[in-house]
XYZ file of C-alpha atoms in Angstrom:
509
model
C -49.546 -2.692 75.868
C -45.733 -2.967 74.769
C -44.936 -1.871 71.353
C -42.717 -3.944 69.140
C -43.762 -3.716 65.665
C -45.984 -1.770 63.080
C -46.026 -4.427 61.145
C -46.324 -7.923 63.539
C -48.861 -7.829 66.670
C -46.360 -10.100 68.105
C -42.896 -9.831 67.291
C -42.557 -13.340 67.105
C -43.679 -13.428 64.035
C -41.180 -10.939 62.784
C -39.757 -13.551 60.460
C -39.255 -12.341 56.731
C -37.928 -14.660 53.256
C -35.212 -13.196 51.514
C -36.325 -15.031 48.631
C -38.981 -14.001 46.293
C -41.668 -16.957 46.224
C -41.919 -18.856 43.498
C -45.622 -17.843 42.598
C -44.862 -14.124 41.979
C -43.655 -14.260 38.411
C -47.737 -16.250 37.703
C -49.402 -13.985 39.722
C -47.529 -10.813 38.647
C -46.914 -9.979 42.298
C -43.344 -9.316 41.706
C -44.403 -6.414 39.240
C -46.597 -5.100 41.681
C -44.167 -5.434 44.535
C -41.525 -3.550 42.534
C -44.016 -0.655 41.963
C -44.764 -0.273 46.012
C -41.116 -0.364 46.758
C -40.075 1.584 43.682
C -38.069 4.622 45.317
C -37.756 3.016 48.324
C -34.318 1.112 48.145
C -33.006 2.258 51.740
C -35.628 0.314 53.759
C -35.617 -2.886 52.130
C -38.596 -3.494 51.782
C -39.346 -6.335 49.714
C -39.124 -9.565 52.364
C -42.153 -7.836 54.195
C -44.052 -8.632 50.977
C -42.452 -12.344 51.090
C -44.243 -13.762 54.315
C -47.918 -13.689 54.464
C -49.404 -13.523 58.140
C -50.820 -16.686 59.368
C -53.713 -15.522 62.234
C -56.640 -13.371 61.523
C -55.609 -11.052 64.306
C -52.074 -10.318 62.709
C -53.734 -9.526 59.826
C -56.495 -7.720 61.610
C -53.218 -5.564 63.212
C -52.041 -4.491 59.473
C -55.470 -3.849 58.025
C -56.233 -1.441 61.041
C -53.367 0.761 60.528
C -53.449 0.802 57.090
C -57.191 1.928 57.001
C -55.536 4.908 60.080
C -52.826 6.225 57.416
C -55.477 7.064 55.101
C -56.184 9.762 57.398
C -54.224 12.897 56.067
C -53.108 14.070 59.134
C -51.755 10.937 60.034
C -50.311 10.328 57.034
C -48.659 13.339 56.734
C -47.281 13.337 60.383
C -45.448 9.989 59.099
C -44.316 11.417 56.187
C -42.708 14.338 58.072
C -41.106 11.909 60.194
C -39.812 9.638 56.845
C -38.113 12.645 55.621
C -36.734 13.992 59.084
C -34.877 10.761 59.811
C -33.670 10.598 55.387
C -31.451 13.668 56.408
C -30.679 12.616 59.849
C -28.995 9.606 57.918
C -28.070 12.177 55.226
C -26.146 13.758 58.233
C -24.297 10.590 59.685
C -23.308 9.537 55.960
C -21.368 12.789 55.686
C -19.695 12.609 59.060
C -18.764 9.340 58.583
C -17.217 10.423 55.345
C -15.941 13.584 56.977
C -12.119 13.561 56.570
C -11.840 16.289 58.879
C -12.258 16.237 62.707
C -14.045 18.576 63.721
C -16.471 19.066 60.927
C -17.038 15.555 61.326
C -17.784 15.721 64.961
C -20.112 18.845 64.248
C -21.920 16.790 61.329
C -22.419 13.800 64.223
C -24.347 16.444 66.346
C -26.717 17.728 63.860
C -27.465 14.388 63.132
C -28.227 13.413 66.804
C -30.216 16.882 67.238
C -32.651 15.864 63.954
C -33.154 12.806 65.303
C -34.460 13.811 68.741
C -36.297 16.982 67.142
C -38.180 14.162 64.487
C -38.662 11.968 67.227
C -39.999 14.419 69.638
C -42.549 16.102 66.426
C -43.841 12.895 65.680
C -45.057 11.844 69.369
C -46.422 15.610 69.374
C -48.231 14.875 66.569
C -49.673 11.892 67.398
C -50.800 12.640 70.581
C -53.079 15.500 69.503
C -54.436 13.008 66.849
C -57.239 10.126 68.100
C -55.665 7.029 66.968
C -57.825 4.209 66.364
C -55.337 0.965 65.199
C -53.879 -0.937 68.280
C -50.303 -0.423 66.836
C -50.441 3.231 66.292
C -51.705 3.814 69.768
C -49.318 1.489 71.261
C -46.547 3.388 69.242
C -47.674 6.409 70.892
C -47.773 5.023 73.851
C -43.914 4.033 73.491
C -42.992 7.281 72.108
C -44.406 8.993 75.294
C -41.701 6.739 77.446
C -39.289 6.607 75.207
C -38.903 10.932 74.840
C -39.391 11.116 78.616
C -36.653 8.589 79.589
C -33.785 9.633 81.435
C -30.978 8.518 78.207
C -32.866 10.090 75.609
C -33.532 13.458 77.662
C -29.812 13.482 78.588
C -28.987 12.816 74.908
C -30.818 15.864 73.597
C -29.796 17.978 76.214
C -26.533 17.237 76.199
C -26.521 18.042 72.154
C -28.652 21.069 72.339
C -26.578 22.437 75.161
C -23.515 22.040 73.005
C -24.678 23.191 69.762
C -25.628 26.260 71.795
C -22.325 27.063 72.389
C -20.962 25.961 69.073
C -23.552 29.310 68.286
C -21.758 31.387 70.175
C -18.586 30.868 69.142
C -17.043 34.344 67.991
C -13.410 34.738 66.344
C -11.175 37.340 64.674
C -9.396 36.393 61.244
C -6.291 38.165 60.631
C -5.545 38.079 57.093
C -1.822 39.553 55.641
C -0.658 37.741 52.197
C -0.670 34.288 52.847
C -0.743 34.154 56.472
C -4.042 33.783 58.521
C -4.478 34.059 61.720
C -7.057 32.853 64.710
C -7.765 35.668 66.978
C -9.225 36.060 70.366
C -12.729 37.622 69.020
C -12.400 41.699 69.712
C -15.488 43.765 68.581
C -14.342 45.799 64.831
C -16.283 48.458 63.538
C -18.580 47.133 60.277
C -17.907 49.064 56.918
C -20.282 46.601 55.129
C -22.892 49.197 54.983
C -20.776 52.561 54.611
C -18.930 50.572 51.414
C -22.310 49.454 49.533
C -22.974 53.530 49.538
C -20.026 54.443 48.330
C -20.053 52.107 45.208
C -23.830 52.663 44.980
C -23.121 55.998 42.701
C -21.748 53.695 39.823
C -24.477 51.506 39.738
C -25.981 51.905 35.897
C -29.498 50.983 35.585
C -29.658 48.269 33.045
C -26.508 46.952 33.896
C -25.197 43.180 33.717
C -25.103 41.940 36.934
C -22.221 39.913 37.430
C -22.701 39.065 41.260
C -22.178 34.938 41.627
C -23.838 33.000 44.387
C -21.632 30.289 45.817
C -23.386 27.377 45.972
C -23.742 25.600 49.681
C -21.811 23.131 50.598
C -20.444 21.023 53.767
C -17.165 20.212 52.127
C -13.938 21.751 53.800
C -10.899 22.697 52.059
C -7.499 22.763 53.463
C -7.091 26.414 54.527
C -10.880 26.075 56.453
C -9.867 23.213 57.974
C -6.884 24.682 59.495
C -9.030 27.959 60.331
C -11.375 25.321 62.335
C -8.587 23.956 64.148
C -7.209 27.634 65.235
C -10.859 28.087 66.709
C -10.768 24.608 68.761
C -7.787 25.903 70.560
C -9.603 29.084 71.678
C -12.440 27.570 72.723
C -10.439 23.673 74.221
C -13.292 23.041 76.580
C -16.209 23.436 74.020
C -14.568 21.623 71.451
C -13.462 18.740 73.886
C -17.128 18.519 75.114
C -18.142 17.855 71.162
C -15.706 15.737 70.911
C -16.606 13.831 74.311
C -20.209 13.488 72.749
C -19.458 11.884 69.271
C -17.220 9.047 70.962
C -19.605 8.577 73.657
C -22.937 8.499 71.304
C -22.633 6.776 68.791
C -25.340 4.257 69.571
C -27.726 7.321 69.860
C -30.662 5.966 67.783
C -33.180 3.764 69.027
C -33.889 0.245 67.653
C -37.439 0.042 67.826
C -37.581 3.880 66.136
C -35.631 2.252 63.544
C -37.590 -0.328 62.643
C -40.685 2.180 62.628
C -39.337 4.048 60.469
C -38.274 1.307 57.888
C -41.860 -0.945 58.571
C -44.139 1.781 58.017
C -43.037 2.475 54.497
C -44.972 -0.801 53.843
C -47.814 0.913 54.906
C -46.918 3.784 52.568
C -45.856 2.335 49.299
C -48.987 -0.152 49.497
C -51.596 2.562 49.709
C -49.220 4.945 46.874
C -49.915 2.283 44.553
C -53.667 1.472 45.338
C -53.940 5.349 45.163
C -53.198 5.964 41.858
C -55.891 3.142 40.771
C -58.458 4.935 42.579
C -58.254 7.702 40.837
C -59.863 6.381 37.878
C -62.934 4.579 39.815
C -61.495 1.372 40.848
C -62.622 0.289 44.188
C -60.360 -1.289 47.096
C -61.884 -2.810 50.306
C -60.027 -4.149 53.528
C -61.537 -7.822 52.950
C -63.057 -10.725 55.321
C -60.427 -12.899 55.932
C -61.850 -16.243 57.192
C -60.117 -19.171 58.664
C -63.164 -22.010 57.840
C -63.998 -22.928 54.247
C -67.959 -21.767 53.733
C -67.907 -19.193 51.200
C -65.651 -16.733 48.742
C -65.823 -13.815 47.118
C -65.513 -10.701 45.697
C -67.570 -7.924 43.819
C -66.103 -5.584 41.558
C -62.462 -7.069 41.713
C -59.737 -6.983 39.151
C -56.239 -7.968 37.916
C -54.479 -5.162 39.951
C -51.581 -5.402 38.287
C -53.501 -4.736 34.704
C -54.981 -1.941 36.625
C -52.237 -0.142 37.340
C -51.124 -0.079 34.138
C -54.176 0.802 32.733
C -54.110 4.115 34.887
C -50.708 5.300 33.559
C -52.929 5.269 30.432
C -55.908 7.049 32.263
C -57.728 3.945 31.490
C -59.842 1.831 34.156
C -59.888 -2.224 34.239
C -62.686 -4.224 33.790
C -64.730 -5.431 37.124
C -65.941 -9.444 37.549
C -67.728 -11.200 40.187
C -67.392 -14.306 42.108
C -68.924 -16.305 44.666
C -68.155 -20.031 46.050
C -70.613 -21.631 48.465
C -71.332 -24.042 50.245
C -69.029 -27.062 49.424
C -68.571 -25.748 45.992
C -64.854 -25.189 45.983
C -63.438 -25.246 41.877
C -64.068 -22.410 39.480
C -64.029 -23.900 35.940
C -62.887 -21.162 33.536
C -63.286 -21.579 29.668
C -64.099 -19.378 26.980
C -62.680 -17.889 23.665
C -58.742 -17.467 23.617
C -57.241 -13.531 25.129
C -60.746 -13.076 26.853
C -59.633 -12.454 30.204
C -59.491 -16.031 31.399
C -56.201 -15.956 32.914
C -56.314 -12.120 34.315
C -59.324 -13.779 36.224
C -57.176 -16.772 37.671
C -54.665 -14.032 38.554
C -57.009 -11.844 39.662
C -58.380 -15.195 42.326
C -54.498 -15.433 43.587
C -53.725 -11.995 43.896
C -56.745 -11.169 46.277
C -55.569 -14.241 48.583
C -51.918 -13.250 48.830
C -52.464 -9.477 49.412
C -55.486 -10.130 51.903
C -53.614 -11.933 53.908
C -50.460 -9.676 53.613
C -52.927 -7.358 55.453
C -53.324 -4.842 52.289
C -56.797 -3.608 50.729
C -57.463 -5.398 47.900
C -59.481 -4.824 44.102
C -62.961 -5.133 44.938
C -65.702 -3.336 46.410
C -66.636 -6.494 49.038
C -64.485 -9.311 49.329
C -64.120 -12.448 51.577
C -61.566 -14.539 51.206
C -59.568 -17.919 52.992
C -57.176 -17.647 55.331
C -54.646 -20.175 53.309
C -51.711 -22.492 54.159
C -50.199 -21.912 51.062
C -50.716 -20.807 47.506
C -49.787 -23.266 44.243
C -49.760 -22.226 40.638
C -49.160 -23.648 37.811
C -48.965 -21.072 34.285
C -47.608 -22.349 31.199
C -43.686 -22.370 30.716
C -41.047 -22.269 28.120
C -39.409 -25.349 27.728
C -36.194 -26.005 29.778
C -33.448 -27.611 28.494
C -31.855 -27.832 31.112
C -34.267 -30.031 33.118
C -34.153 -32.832 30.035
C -38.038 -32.708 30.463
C -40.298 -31.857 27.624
C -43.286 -29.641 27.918
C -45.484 -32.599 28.269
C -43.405 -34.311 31.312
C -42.505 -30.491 33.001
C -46.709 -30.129 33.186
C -46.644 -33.872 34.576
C -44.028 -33.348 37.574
C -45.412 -29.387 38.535
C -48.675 -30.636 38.466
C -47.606 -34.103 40.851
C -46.078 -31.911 43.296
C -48.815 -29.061 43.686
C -51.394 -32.616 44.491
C -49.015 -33.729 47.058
C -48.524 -30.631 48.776
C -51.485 -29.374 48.720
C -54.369 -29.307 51.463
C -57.704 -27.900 51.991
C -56.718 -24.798 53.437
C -54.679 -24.012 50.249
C -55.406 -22.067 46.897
C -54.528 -23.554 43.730
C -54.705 -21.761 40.591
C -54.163 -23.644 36.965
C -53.838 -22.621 33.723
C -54.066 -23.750 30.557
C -52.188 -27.039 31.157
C -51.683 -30.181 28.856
C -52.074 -27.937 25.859
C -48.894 -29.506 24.182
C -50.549 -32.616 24.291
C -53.842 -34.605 22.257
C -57.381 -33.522 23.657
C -58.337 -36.894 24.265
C -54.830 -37.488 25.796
C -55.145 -33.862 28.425
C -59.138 -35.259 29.073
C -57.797 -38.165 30.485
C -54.978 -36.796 32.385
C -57.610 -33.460 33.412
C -60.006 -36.239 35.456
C -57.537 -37.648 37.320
C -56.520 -34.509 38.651
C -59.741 -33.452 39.021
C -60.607 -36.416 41.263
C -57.791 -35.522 43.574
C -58.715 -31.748 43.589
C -62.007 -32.993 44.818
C -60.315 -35.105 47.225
C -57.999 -32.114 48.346
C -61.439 -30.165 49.168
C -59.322 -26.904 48.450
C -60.124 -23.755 46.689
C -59.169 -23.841 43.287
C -59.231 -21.579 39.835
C -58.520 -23.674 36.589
C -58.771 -22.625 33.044
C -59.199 -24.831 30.921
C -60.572 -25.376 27.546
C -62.154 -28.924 28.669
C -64.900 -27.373 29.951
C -66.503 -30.874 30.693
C -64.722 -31.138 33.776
C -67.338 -29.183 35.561
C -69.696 -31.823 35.431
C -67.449 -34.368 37.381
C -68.312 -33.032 40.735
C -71.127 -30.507 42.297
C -67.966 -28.877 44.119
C -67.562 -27.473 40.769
C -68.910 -24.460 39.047
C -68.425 -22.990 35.559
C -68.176 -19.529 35.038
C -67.168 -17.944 31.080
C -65.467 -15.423 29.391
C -67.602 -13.559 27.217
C -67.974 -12.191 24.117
C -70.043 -9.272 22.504
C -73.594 -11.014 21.403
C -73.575 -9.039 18.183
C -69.980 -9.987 17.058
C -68.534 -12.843 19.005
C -65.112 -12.129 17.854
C -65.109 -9.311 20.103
C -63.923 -10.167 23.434
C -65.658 -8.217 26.846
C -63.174 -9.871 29.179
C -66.164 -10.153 31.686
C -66.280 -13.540 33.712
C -69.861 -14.394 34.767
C -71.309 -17.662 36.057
C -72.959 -19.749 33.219
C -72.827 -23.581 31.912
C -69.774 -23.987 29.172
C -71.169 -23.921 25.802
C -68.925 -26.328 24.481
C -67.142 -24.031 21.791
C -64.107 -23.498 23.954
C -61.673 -26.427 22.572
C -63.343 -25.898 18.938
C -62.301 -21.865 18.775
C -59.248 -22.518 19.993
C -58.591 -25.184 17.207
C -60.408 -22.951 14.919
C -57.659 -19.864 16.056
C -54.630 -21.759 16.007
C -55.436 -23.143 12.359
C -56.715 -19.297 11.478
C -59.898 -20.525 10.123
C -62.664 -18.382 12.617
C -65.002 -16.422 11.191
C -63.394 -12.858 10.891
C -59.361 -14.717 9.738
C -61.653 -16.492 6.856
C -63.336 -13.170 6.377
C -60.143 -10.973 6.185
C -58.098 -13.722 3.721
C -61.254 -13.726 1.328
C -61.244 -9.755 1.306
C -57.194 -9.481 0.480
């Protein structure tokens, strides 16, 4: 088993997108990608959330190790390791930065000796722990070569050897005015204790104590640096052997360690965020991922994005169903306006994209479709740029999702042709319709025609819903049931202000 990557079974794969895809903004991935990254700016994080895997097994790979860092031993091993190799970078920043030789050379060493002490902890600590996930054990399994290898053994010998000199080291300084002087080290009697009892008689109980700690720092002034230099020619051979080592090390990290330590923060910032929903009841599941059309779905899921907001408010979301069979294959969403209609087409797109990203996802049992690609169209401000109006923009998005799309793709749409006449959008709504049905691809489409369900048995309706004793009152649950037909009329009836509680609120003022 050769280890290559924490995040790709085969390293082939290893290809990330600088570019954010163009379905994050409708899907609010990009907010949720900026919350498991947030803090995180050193590793880069955000391609790895750019490229979804292709194969079950990759994904398989991801979902494996994710489920082994929820152990907290495991987790905390890599989180000793994360901050071990932050200062060992912490170190190299300030040598390189180092204006002074020596200090710089010294800084270079530490650096070298935290890296081989992190590395060296971590495969400790993972080899007393029973890994489960192929690429933790096959991690392990490289750690055990890589700290037994004949470069990496020299390297941390070579370092520790030389440090333990560096400890050693033992000078005189002969202070007179503004001279100082580097001495050969000569054993002085120490008046440090005989002094504190002879000024111990004047200390006054109660007394301000005006003793000042100095506050630790690697920066050298002039004077110390010229001190250091004194002490390099006592000791030529020590200081040329530290010297030896930073020009002939400086290569010293591994590449594969590297990436390790950057990939698995993936791991870590993904389950930080799903975290902090869970602790307000929300349920996440490692989901079915299947690569045949037959069935969808997911039980207690939920606009994660909503969700996490909701728990900086110590607030939970609300939980829908929903289940495609069979050859059904469209969702048909309608319902009263701001009733959770679109947080449920989000909701549809979100669990796609993260399953196959190899995170848990919102749900307590989900199954979803291993997809080619994912298309969305959400209502957009007019561009002026583009000469287009809203009517034509709809038109030409809409044109292009049909002609890319296949039946292994997901296709979420919402609310569109609402700039234009209802009898104009119905019109316009079966054509696309027909070649959705065509497409044989999973799709999600509000929509306040709700008639469009009955133009194809691949279709099903499911509604928002209101509260049955005041139907102005909005549940934002999603269930299964036959449009009622009110859908276009309370929308007309909202935008005009004329429902039942805006007539009942302009009569009372």
């Amino acid at each position: 088993m050769v280890f290559e990557s924490i995040l790709y079974k085969n390293n082939a794969a290893n290809a990330t997108d600088e570019n954010i895809p163009a379905i994050f903004t409708d899907l609010h991935l990009d907010q949720v990608v900026d919350k498991m990254t947030e803090g995180k700016d050193e590793y880069h994080l955000k391609p790895f959330f750019y490229t979804c895997l292709q194969d079950i097994s990759s994904i398989l790979y991801r979902q494996q190790v994710m489920r082994e860092l929820e152990n907290e031993n495991v987790r905390a091993s890599i989180d000793s390791f994360a901050r071990s190799m932050q200062q060992m970078r912490l170190m190299l920043q300030h040598s390189h930065d180092c204006p002074h030789l020596y200090q710089r050379e010294r800084l270079f060493l530490d650096a070298v000796i935290a890296y081989c002490d992190s590395v060296r902890l971590l495969h400790q600590q993972l080899d007393a722990l029973p890994l489960a996930s192929e690429g933790l054990r096959s991690f392990k399994q490289f750690l055990s070569a890589y700290t037994t290898s004949e470069p990496f053994t020299m390297l941390a010998t070579k370092g520790e050897k030389i440090l333990s000199g560096l400890q050693k080291v033992k000078y005189n300084l002969h202070t007179q005015e503004l001279t100082v002087r580097v001495l050969p080290y000569e054993p002085q009697a120490d008046y440090s204790e005989e002094t504190e009892q002879l000024y111990d008689r004047f200390h006054t109980a109660g007394a301000k104590d005006y003793t000042k700690e100095f506050p630790f720092t690697t920066e050298m002034n002039h004077v110390e640096a010229l001190i250091l230099k004194g002490v390099a020619t006592l000791f030529p051979e020590l200081f040329q052997s530290l010297c030896d080592f930073h020009s002939s090390n400086q290569d010293f990290t591994d590449n594969i360690v590297l990436a390790f330590d950057r990939e698995i923060q993936f791991y870590i910032g993904c389950l930080d965020y799903c975290d902090k929903i869970r602790t307000h009841g929300s349920t996440f599941c490692y989901p079915e991922v299947v690569s045949t059309a037959g069935s969808v779905y997911a039980r207690e899921t939920f606009d994660i994005t909503l969700a996490h907001k909701l728990a900086e408010q110590d607030q939970a979301p609300v939980y829908n169903d929903f289940v495609l069979t069979g050859k059904e294959r469209i969702i048909i969403v309608s319902g009263p306006n701001q009733g959770g209609k679109t947080t449920f087409a989000r909701t549809f797109g979100q669990l796609h994209y993260l399953a196959c990203l190899g995170c848990p996802v919102p749900g307590s049992e989900v199954q979803v479709m291993l997809f080619d690609a994912i298309y969305t169209h959400f209502e957009r401000e007019e561009d002026i740029e583009t000469h287009r109006s809203k009517f034509e923009e709809d038109l030409v998005r809409i044109h292009a999702i049909v002609e890319a799309g296949s039946e292994r793709s997901i296709i979420i749409l919402n609310e569109i042709f609402s700039s234009t006449t209802l009898q104009d959008a119905l019109f316009l709504c079966r054509k696309i319709m027909q070649h959705l049905i065509r497409l044989n691809a999973y799709c999600v489409w509000v929509t306040f025609i709700d008639e469009l369900v009955s133009l194809s048995d691949t279709a099903i309706s499911m509604v928002s819903m209101v509260a049955p004793d005041h139907p102005a009152t909005r549940t934002f649950k999603v269930i299964r049931k036959a449009p009622d037909g009110m859908a276009y009329a309370l929308s007309i009836a909202e935008k005009y202000h004329i429902t039942y509680d805006q007539l009942k609120d302009r009569i009372t003022t």
